[in-house]
Amino acid sequence: GQNIDQPTEMTATEGAIVQINCTYQTSGFNGLFWYQQHAGEAPTFLSYNVLDGLEEKGRFSSFLSRSKGYSYLLLKELQMKDSASYLCAVNTGFQKLVFGTGTRLLVSP
Amino acid sequence: GAGVSQSPSNKVTEKGKDVELRCDPISGHTALYWYRQSLGQGLEFLIYFQGNSAPDKSGLPSDRFSAERTGGSVSTLTIQRTQQEDSAVYLCASSLDISSYNEQFFGPGTRLTVL
């Protein structure tokens, strides 16, 4: 079976750092994606990890450990506009993405 | 076009009716995907196309669901004899090809409500 777990909701303060964890157990693995989805809008791509380690892109970083079936998305210098759902998705082969239910992040002033 | 477009943006239908949802991918993208997002659920993979071919239809929930793609571009997702449990947001995405590292670009979705 396919199982991807993320916390349902997180809260943080503007300017702070937040880490959103994702654990997965899938029948195949060809990389892990993080997407951001604002309410009522389409998901937009944030990052892709296929090798172990940290990928940094501006305020956002993503980490992957394949042996542990674990990833996290790190958001620094939080802004109000970062309030959104963050979706973890595993590519199980041929671009078939299996998504977690998403983590709703609320950033407060 | 500049991005993936979908139509209609909203569709309200009566139980038992057929509906057709349309997706226009980004020009030049050979791979196209359909997902369903129900309230409180993660995105659920339905089907993908490489060109006009759909190698993997395993995600379609039942035989009431079908999809086609013509000319390597526009795709339609058809739901026959709609049921209330079909109510969801149907998202389409496209990517350059099916290489694993290619990000998928999502359209705004069609919100389907079955009464």
Tab-separated table of N, CA, C and O in Angstrom, chain B residues 21-99:
chain	number	residue	atom	x	y	z
B	21	LEU	N	-15.485	17.264	-18.100
B	21	LEU	CA	-14.559	18.284	-17.605
B	21	LEU	C	-13.411	18.394	-18.597
B	21	LEU	O	-12.905	17.384	-19.079
B	22	ARG	N	-12.974	19.627	-18.843
B	22	ARG	CA	-11.979	19.843	-19.876
B	22	ARG	C	-10.689	20.394	-19.284
B	22	ARG	O	-10.708	21.170	-18.336
B	23	CYS	N	-9.570	19.998	-19.891
B	23	CYS	CA	-8.258	20.479	-19.458
B	23	CYS	C	-7.426	20.862	-20.680
B	23	CYS	O	-7.275	20.047	-21.614
B	24	ASP	N	-6.875	22.068	-20.655
B	24	ASP	CA	-5.932	22.517	-21.674
B	24	ASP	C	-4.553	22.610	-21.034
B	24	ASP	O	-4.319	23.484	-20.211
B	25	PRO	N	-3.629	21.740	-21.412
B	25	PRO	CA	-2.312	21.751	-20.771
B	25	PRO	C	-1.445	22.884	-21.314
B	25	PRO	O	-1.816	23.569	-22.273
B	26	ILE	N	-0.301	23.048	-20.706
B	26	ILE	CA	0.680	24.015	-21.204
B	26	ILE	C	1.191	23.526	-22.558
B	26	ILE	O	1.474	22.322	-22.722
B	27	SER	N	1.273	24.434	-23.505
B	27	SER	CA	1.715	24.079	-24.841
B	27	SER	C	3.090	23.413	-24.794
B	27	SER	O	4.014	23.900	-24.148
B	28	GLY	N	3.200	22.271	-25.474
B	28	GLY	CA	4.471	21.556	-25.517
B	28	GLY	C	4.625	20.492	-24.462
B	28	GLY	O	5.562	19.684	-24.517
B	29	HIS	N	3.724	20.472	-23.489
B	29	HIS	CA	3.781	19.436	-22.454
B	29	HIS	C	3.148	18.160	-22.983
B	29	HIS	O	1.987	18.153	-23.371
B	30	THR	N	3.925	17.073	-22.947
B	30	THR	CA	3.405	15.826	-23.494
B	30	THR	C	2.669	14.992	-22.452
B	30	THR	O	1.885	14.122	-22.791
B	31	ALA	N	2.942	15.257	-21.188
B	31	ALA	CA	2.306	14.468	-20.125
B	31	ALA	C	1.188	15.269	-19.476
B	31	ALA	O	1.318	16.474	-19.242
B	32	LEU	N	0.091	14.590	-19.196
B	32	LEU	CA	-1.085	15.239	-18.609
B	32	LEU	C	-1.661	14.307	-17.551
B	32	LEU	O	-1.696	13.083	-17.742
B	33	TYR	N	-2.128	14.881	-16.449
B	33	TYR	CA	-2.582	14.097	-15.299
B	33	TYR	C	-3.916	14.638	-14.801
B	33	TYR	O	-4.149	15.850	-14.826
B	34	TRP	N	-4.739	13.739	-14.308
B	34	TRP	CA	-5.964	14.124	-13.627
B	34	TRP	C	-5.911	13.644	-12.183
B	34	TRP	O	-5.516	12.502	-11.910
B	35	TYR	N	-6.331	14.536	-11.274
B	35	TYR	CA	-6.419	14.222	-9.855
B	35	TYR	C	-7.795	14.648	-9.345
B	35	TYR	O	-8.465	15.484	-9.941
B	36	ARG	N	-8.153	14.099	-8.202
B	36	ARG	CA	-9.383	14.493	-7.530
B	36	ARG	C	-9.024	14.879	-6.100
B	36	ARG	O	-8.230	14.201	-5.442
B	37	GLN	N	-9.604	15.976	-5.639
B	37	GLN	CA	-9.344	16.436	-4.284
B	37	GLN	C	-10.677	16.596	-3.570
B	37	GLN	O	-11.433	17.521	-3.837
B	38	SER	N	-10.951	15.658	-2.670
B	38	SER	CA	-12.179	15.730	-1.884
B	38	SER	C	-11.893	16.462	-0.593
B	38	SER	O	-10.749	16.532	-0.143
B	39	LEU	N	-12.948	16.993	0.015
B	39	LEU	CA	-12.799	17.784	1.239
B	39	LEU	C	-12.086	16.964	2.308
B	39	LEU	O	-12.509	15.849	2.627
B	40	GLY	N	-10.990	17.525	2.824
B	40	GLY	CA	-10.260	16.857	3.892
B	40	GLY	C	-9.397	15.692	3.443
B	40	GLY	O	-8.791	15.009	4.269
B	41	GLN	N	-9.319	15.471	2.148
B	41	GLN	CA	-8.521	14.370	1.617
B	41	GLN	C	-7.348	14.914	0.818
B	41	GLN	O	-7.369	16.038	0.339
B	42	GLY	N	-6.333	14.089	0.661
B	42	GLY	CA	-5.229	14.461	-0.202
B	42	GLY	C	-5.624	14.328	-1.654
B	42	GLY	O	-6.663	13.761	-1.987
B	43	LEU	N	-4.790	14.835	-2.529
B	43	LEU	CA	-5.039	14.665	-3.954
B	43	LEU	C	-4.961	13.182	-4.311
B	43	LEU	O	-4.020	12.484	-3.913
B	44	GLU	N	-5.938	12.727	-5.061
B	44	GLU	CA	-6.025	11.326	-5.447
B	44	GLU	C	-5.753	11.222	-6.943
B	44	GLU	O	-6.458	11.826	-7.750
B	45	PHE	N	-4.727	10.452	-7.298
B	45	PHE	CA	-4.379	10.266	-8.705
B	45	PHE	C	-5.481	9.491	-9.412
B	45	PHE	O	-5.959	8.463	-8.920
B	46	LEU	N	-5.872	9.974	-10.598
B	46	LEU	CA	-6.901	9.283	-11.373
B	46	LEU	C	-6.305	8.603	-12.606
B	46	LEU	O	-6.482	7.403	-12.812
B	47	ILE	N	-5.606	9.381	-13.436
B	47	ILE	CA	-5.116	8.852	-14.705
B	47	ILE	C	-4.057	9.795	-15.250
B	47	ILE	O	-4.046	10.987	-14.917
B	48	TYR	N	-3.134	9.250	-16.058
B	48	TYR	CA	-2.203	10.133	-16.742
B	48	TYR	C	-2.102	9.752	-18.203
B	48	TYR	O	-2.367	8.611	-18.601
B	49	PHE	N	-1.717	10.713	-19.023
B	49	PHE	CA	-1.514	10.518	-20.451
B	49	PHE	C	-0.073	10.874	-20.811
B	49	PHE	O	0.473	11.872	-20.340
B	50	GLN	N	0.505	10.041	-21.646
B	50	GLN	CA	1.757	10.391	-22.312
B	50	GLN	C	1.382	10.498	-23.793
B	50	GLN	O	1.093	9.491	-24.434
B	51	GLY	N	1.382	11.725	-24.309
B	51	GLY	CA	0.785	11.920	-25.627
B	51	GLY	C	-0.705	11.649	-25.515
B	51	GLY	O	-1.367	12.120	-24.583
B	52	ASN	N	-1.230	10.868	-26.433
B	52	ASN	CA	-2.662	10.519	-26.398
B	52	ASN	C	-2.923	9.196	-25.708
B	52	ASN	O	-4.074	8.764	-25.615
B	53	SER	N	-1.869	8.573	-25.219
B	53	SER	CA	-1.993	7.244	-24.637
B	53	SER	C	-2.080	7.308	-23.121
B	53	SER	O	-1.361	8.087	-22.479
B	54	ALA	N	-2.947	6.483	-22.557
B	54	ALA	CA	-3.123	6.434	-21.103
B	54	ALA	C	-2.644	5.077	-20.595
B	54	ALA	O	-3.427	4.127	-20.512
B	55	PRO	N	-1.345	4.959	-20.253
B	55	PRO	CA	-0.804	3.660	-19.840
B	55	PRO	C	-1.322	3.156	-18.502
B	55	PRO	O	-1.280	1.971	-18.226
B	56	ASP	N	-1.772	4.075	-17.664
B	56	ASP	CA	-2.163	3.691	-16.303
B	56	ASP	C	-3.526	4.274	-15.967
B	56	ASP	O	-3.643	5.462	-15.696
B	57	LYS	N	-4.543	3.422	-15.999
B	57	LYS	CA	-5.900	3.864	-15.666
B	57	LYS	C	-6.332	3.337	-14.306
B	57	LYS	O	-7.515	3.386	-13.957
B	58	SER	N	-5.365	2.864	-13.548
B	58	SER	CA	-5.686	2.170	-12.304
B	58	SER	C	-6.343	3.058	-11.262
B	58	SER	O	-7.006	2.571	-10.354
B	59	GLY	N	-6.141	4.372	-11.385
B	59	GLY	CA	-6.699	5.275	-10.383
B	59	GLY	C	-8.146	5.654	-10.609
B	59	GLY	O	-8.779	6.248	-9.720
B	60	LEU	N	-8.687	5.329	-11.755
B	60	LEU	CA	-10.090	5.684	-12.003
B	60	LEU	C	-10.971	4.919	-11.004
B	60	LEU	O	-10.885	3.703	-10.903
B	61	PRO	N	-11.855	5.637	-10.275
B	61	PRO	CA	-12.610	5.010	-9.172
B	61	PRO	C	-13.594	3.934	-9.622
B	61	PRO	O	-13.862	3.003	-8.868
B	62	SER	N	-14.158	4.078	-10.814
B	62	SER	CA	-15.128	3.095	-11.288
B	62	SER	C	-15.231	3.210	-12.795
B	62	SER	O	-14.627	4.094	-13.416
B	63	ASP	N	-15.984	2.309	-13.401
B	63	ASP	CA	-16.127	2.342	-14.863
B	63	ASP	C	-17.027	3.483	-15.323
B	63	ASP	O	-17.241	3.655	-16.526
B	64	ARG	N	-17.557	4.264	-14.393
B	64	ARG	CA	-18.315	5.457	-14.789
B	64	ARG	C	-17.369	6.590	-15.200
B	64	ARG	O	-17.797	7.558	-15.805
B	65	PHE	N	-16.108	6.436	-14.851
B	65	PHE	CA	-15.103	7.457	-15.157
B	65	PHE	C	-14.319	7.051	-16.399
B	65	PHE	O	-13.867	5.907	-16.508
B	66	SER	N	-14.134	8.005	-17.308
B	66	SER	CA	-13.300	7.764	-18.472
B	66	SER	C	-12.625	9.067	-18.850
B	66	SER	O	-13.067	10.156	-18.457
B	67	ALA	N	-11.538	8.954	-19.582
B	67	ALA	CA	-10.825	10.154	-20.016
B	67	ALA	C	-10.213	9.899	-21.368
B	67	ALA	O	-9.872	8.752	-21.706
B	68	GLU	N	-10.083	10.958	-22.129
B	68	GLU	CA	-9.412	10.858	-23.407
B	68	GLU	C	-8.604	12.123	-23.651
B	68	GLU	O	-8.837	13.178	-23.033
B	69	ARG	N	-7.665	11.960	-24.557
B	69	ARG	CA	-6.841	13.103	-24.939
B	69	ARG	C	-6.626	13.013	-26.434
B	69	ARG	O	-6.311	11.943	-26.969
B	70	THR	N	-6.824	14.103	-27.118
B	70	THR	CA	-6.707	14.117	-28.569
B	70	THR	C	-5.660	15.137	-29.009
B	70	THR	O	-5.508	16.200	-28.383
B	71	GLY	N	-4.955	14.786	-30.076
B	71	GLY	CA	-3.957	15.695	-30.622
B	71	GLY	C	-2.838	16.020	-29.666
B	71	GLY	O	-2.131	17.019	-29.838
B	72	GLY	N	-2.660	15.188	-28.665
B	72	GLY	CA	-1.605	15.425	-27.686
B	72	GLY	C	-1.789	16.692	-26.899
B	72	GLY	O	-0.835	17.194	-26.280
B	73	SER	N	-3.029	17.192	-26.861
B	73	SER	CA	-3.253	18.458	-26.175
B	73	SER	C	-4.426	18.330	-25.204
B	73	SER	O	-4.287	17.757	-24.144
B	74	VAL	N	-5.587	18.815	-25.615
B	74	VAL	CA	-6.750	18.890	-24.732
B	74	VAL	C	-7.171	17.511	-24.248
B	74	VAL	O	-7.134	16.519	-24.993
B	75	SER	N	-7.575	17.468	-22.991
B	75	SER	CA	-8.098	16.221	-22.423
B	75	SER	C	-9.473	16.480	-21.822
B	75	SER	O	-9.753	17.580	-21.321
B	76	THR	N	-10.324	15.461	-21.890
B	76	THR	CA	-11.623	15.538	-21.225
B	76	THR	C	-11.774	14.359	-20.270
B	76	THR	O	-11.394	13.229	-20.594
B	77	LEU	N	-12.289	14.643	-19.118
B	77	LEU	CA	-12.631	13.621	-18.129
B	77	LEU	C	-14.152	13.560	-18.080
B	77	LEU	O	-14.807	14.579	-17.857
B	78	THR	N	-14.696	12.381	-18.339
B	78	THR	CA	-16.144	12.200	-18.357
B	78	THR	C	-16.568	11.336	-17.189
B	78	THR	O	-15.958	10.295	-16.918
B	79	ILE	N	-17.577	11.799	-16.500
B	79	ILE	CA	-18.166	11.007	-15.422
B	79	ILE	C	-19.616	10.728	-15.809
B	79	ILE	O	-20.405	11.660	-15.991
B	80	GLN	N	-19.951	9.475	-15.945
B	80	GLN	CA	-21.320	9.098	-16.315
B	80	GLN	C	-22.118	8.779	-15.057
B	80	GLN	O	-21.576	8.304	-14.060
B	81	ARG	N	-23.416	9.056	-15.150
B	81	ARG	CA	-24.342	8.711	-14.055
B	81	ARG	C	-23.773	9.164	-12.709
B	81	ARG	O	-23.551	8.368	-11.798
B	82	THR	N	-23.522	10.455	-12.606
B	82	THR	CA	-22.834	10.998	-11.428
B	82	THR	C	-23.546	10.620	-10.132
B	82	THR	O	-24.788	10.508	-10.071
B	83	GLN	N	-22.745	10.433	-9.099
B	83	GLN	CA	-23.217	10.134	-7.755
B	83	GLN	C	-22.744	11.242	-6.817
B	83	GLN	O	-21.785	11.961	-7.127
B	84	GLN	N	-23.378	11.340	-5.662
B	84	GLN	CA	-23.017	12.409	-4.734
B	84	GLN	C	-21.572	12.290	-4.276
B	84	GLN	O	-20.898	13.311	-4.049
B	85	GLU	N	-21.056	11.070	-4.189
B	85	GLU	CA	-19.670	10.894	-3.743
B	85	GLU	C	-18.659	11.353	-4.792
B	85	GLU	O	-17.458	11.394	-4.512
B	86	ASP	N	-19.143	11.691	-5.991
B	86	ASP	CA	-18.244	12.228	-7.019
B	86	ASP	C	-17.958	13.707	-6.786
B	86	ASP	O	-17.074	14.280	-7.433
B	87	SER	N	-18.683	14.331	-5.884
B	87	SER	CA	-18.466	15.757	-5.592
B	87	SER	C	-17.053	15.960	-5.076
B	87	SER	O	-16.635	15.324	-4.099
B	88	ALA	N	-16.302	16.827	-5.728
B	88	ALA	CA	-14.901	17.067	-5.394
B	88	ALA	C	-14.375	18.153	-6.324
B	88	ALA	O	-15.078	18.607	-7.228
B	89	VAL	N	-13.130	18.535	-6.091
B	89	VAL	CA	-12.433	19.398	-7.049
B	89	VAL	C	-11.574	18.504	-7.926
B	89	VAL	O	-10.790	17.694	-7.419
B	90	TYR	N	-11.736	18.607	-9.219
B	90	TYR	CA	-10.973	17.801	-10.170
B	90	TYR	C	-9.869	18.680	-10.740
B	90	TYR	O	-10.123	19.708	-11.366
B	91	LEU	N	-8.636	18.250	-10.481
B	91	LEU	CA	-7.471	19.017	-10.891
B	91	LEU	C	-6.753	18.326	-12.040
B	91	LEU	O	-6.604	17.105	-12.046
B	92	CYS	N	-6.316	19.138	-12.970
B	92	CYS	CA	-5.528	18.651	-14.087
B	92	CYS	C	-4.127	19.231	-13.953
B	92	CYS	O	-3.952	20.359	-13.462
B	93	ALA	N	-3.124	18.488	-14.363
B	93	ALA	CA	-1.747	18.981	-14.339
B	93	ALA	C	-1.045	18.519	-15.608
B	93	ALA	O	-1.449	17.534	-16.231
B	94	SER	N	-0.004	19.249	-15.989
B	94	SER	CA	0.801	18.807	-17.130
B	94	SER	C	2.278	18.970	-16.802
B	94	SER	O	2.653	19.737	-15.915
B	95	SER	N	3.096	18.206	-17.499
B	95	SER	CA	4.550	18.325	-17.350
B	95	SER	C	5.187	18.078	-18.711
B	95	SER	O	4.556	17.523	-19.612
B	96	LEU	N	6.444	18.464	-18.830
B	96	LEU	CA	7.143	18.336	-20.111
B	96	LEU	C	7.036	16.931	-20.668
B	96	LEU	O	6.751	16.714	-21.833
B	97	ASP	N	7.372	15.954	-19.806
B	97	ASP	CA	7.193	14.556	-20.142
B	97	ASP	C	7.082	13.806	-18.824
B	97	ASP	O	6.906	14.433	-17.778
B	98	ILE	N	7.177	12.495	-18.865
B	98	ILE	CA	6.940	11.739	-17.632
B	98	ILE	C	8.221	11.476	-16.849
B	98	ILE	O	8.255	10.658	-15.955
B	99	SER	N	9.310	12.178	-17.188
B	99	SER	CA	10.521	12.016	-16.386
B	99	SER	C	10.241	12.377	-14.939
B	99	SER	O	9.530	13.333	-14.654
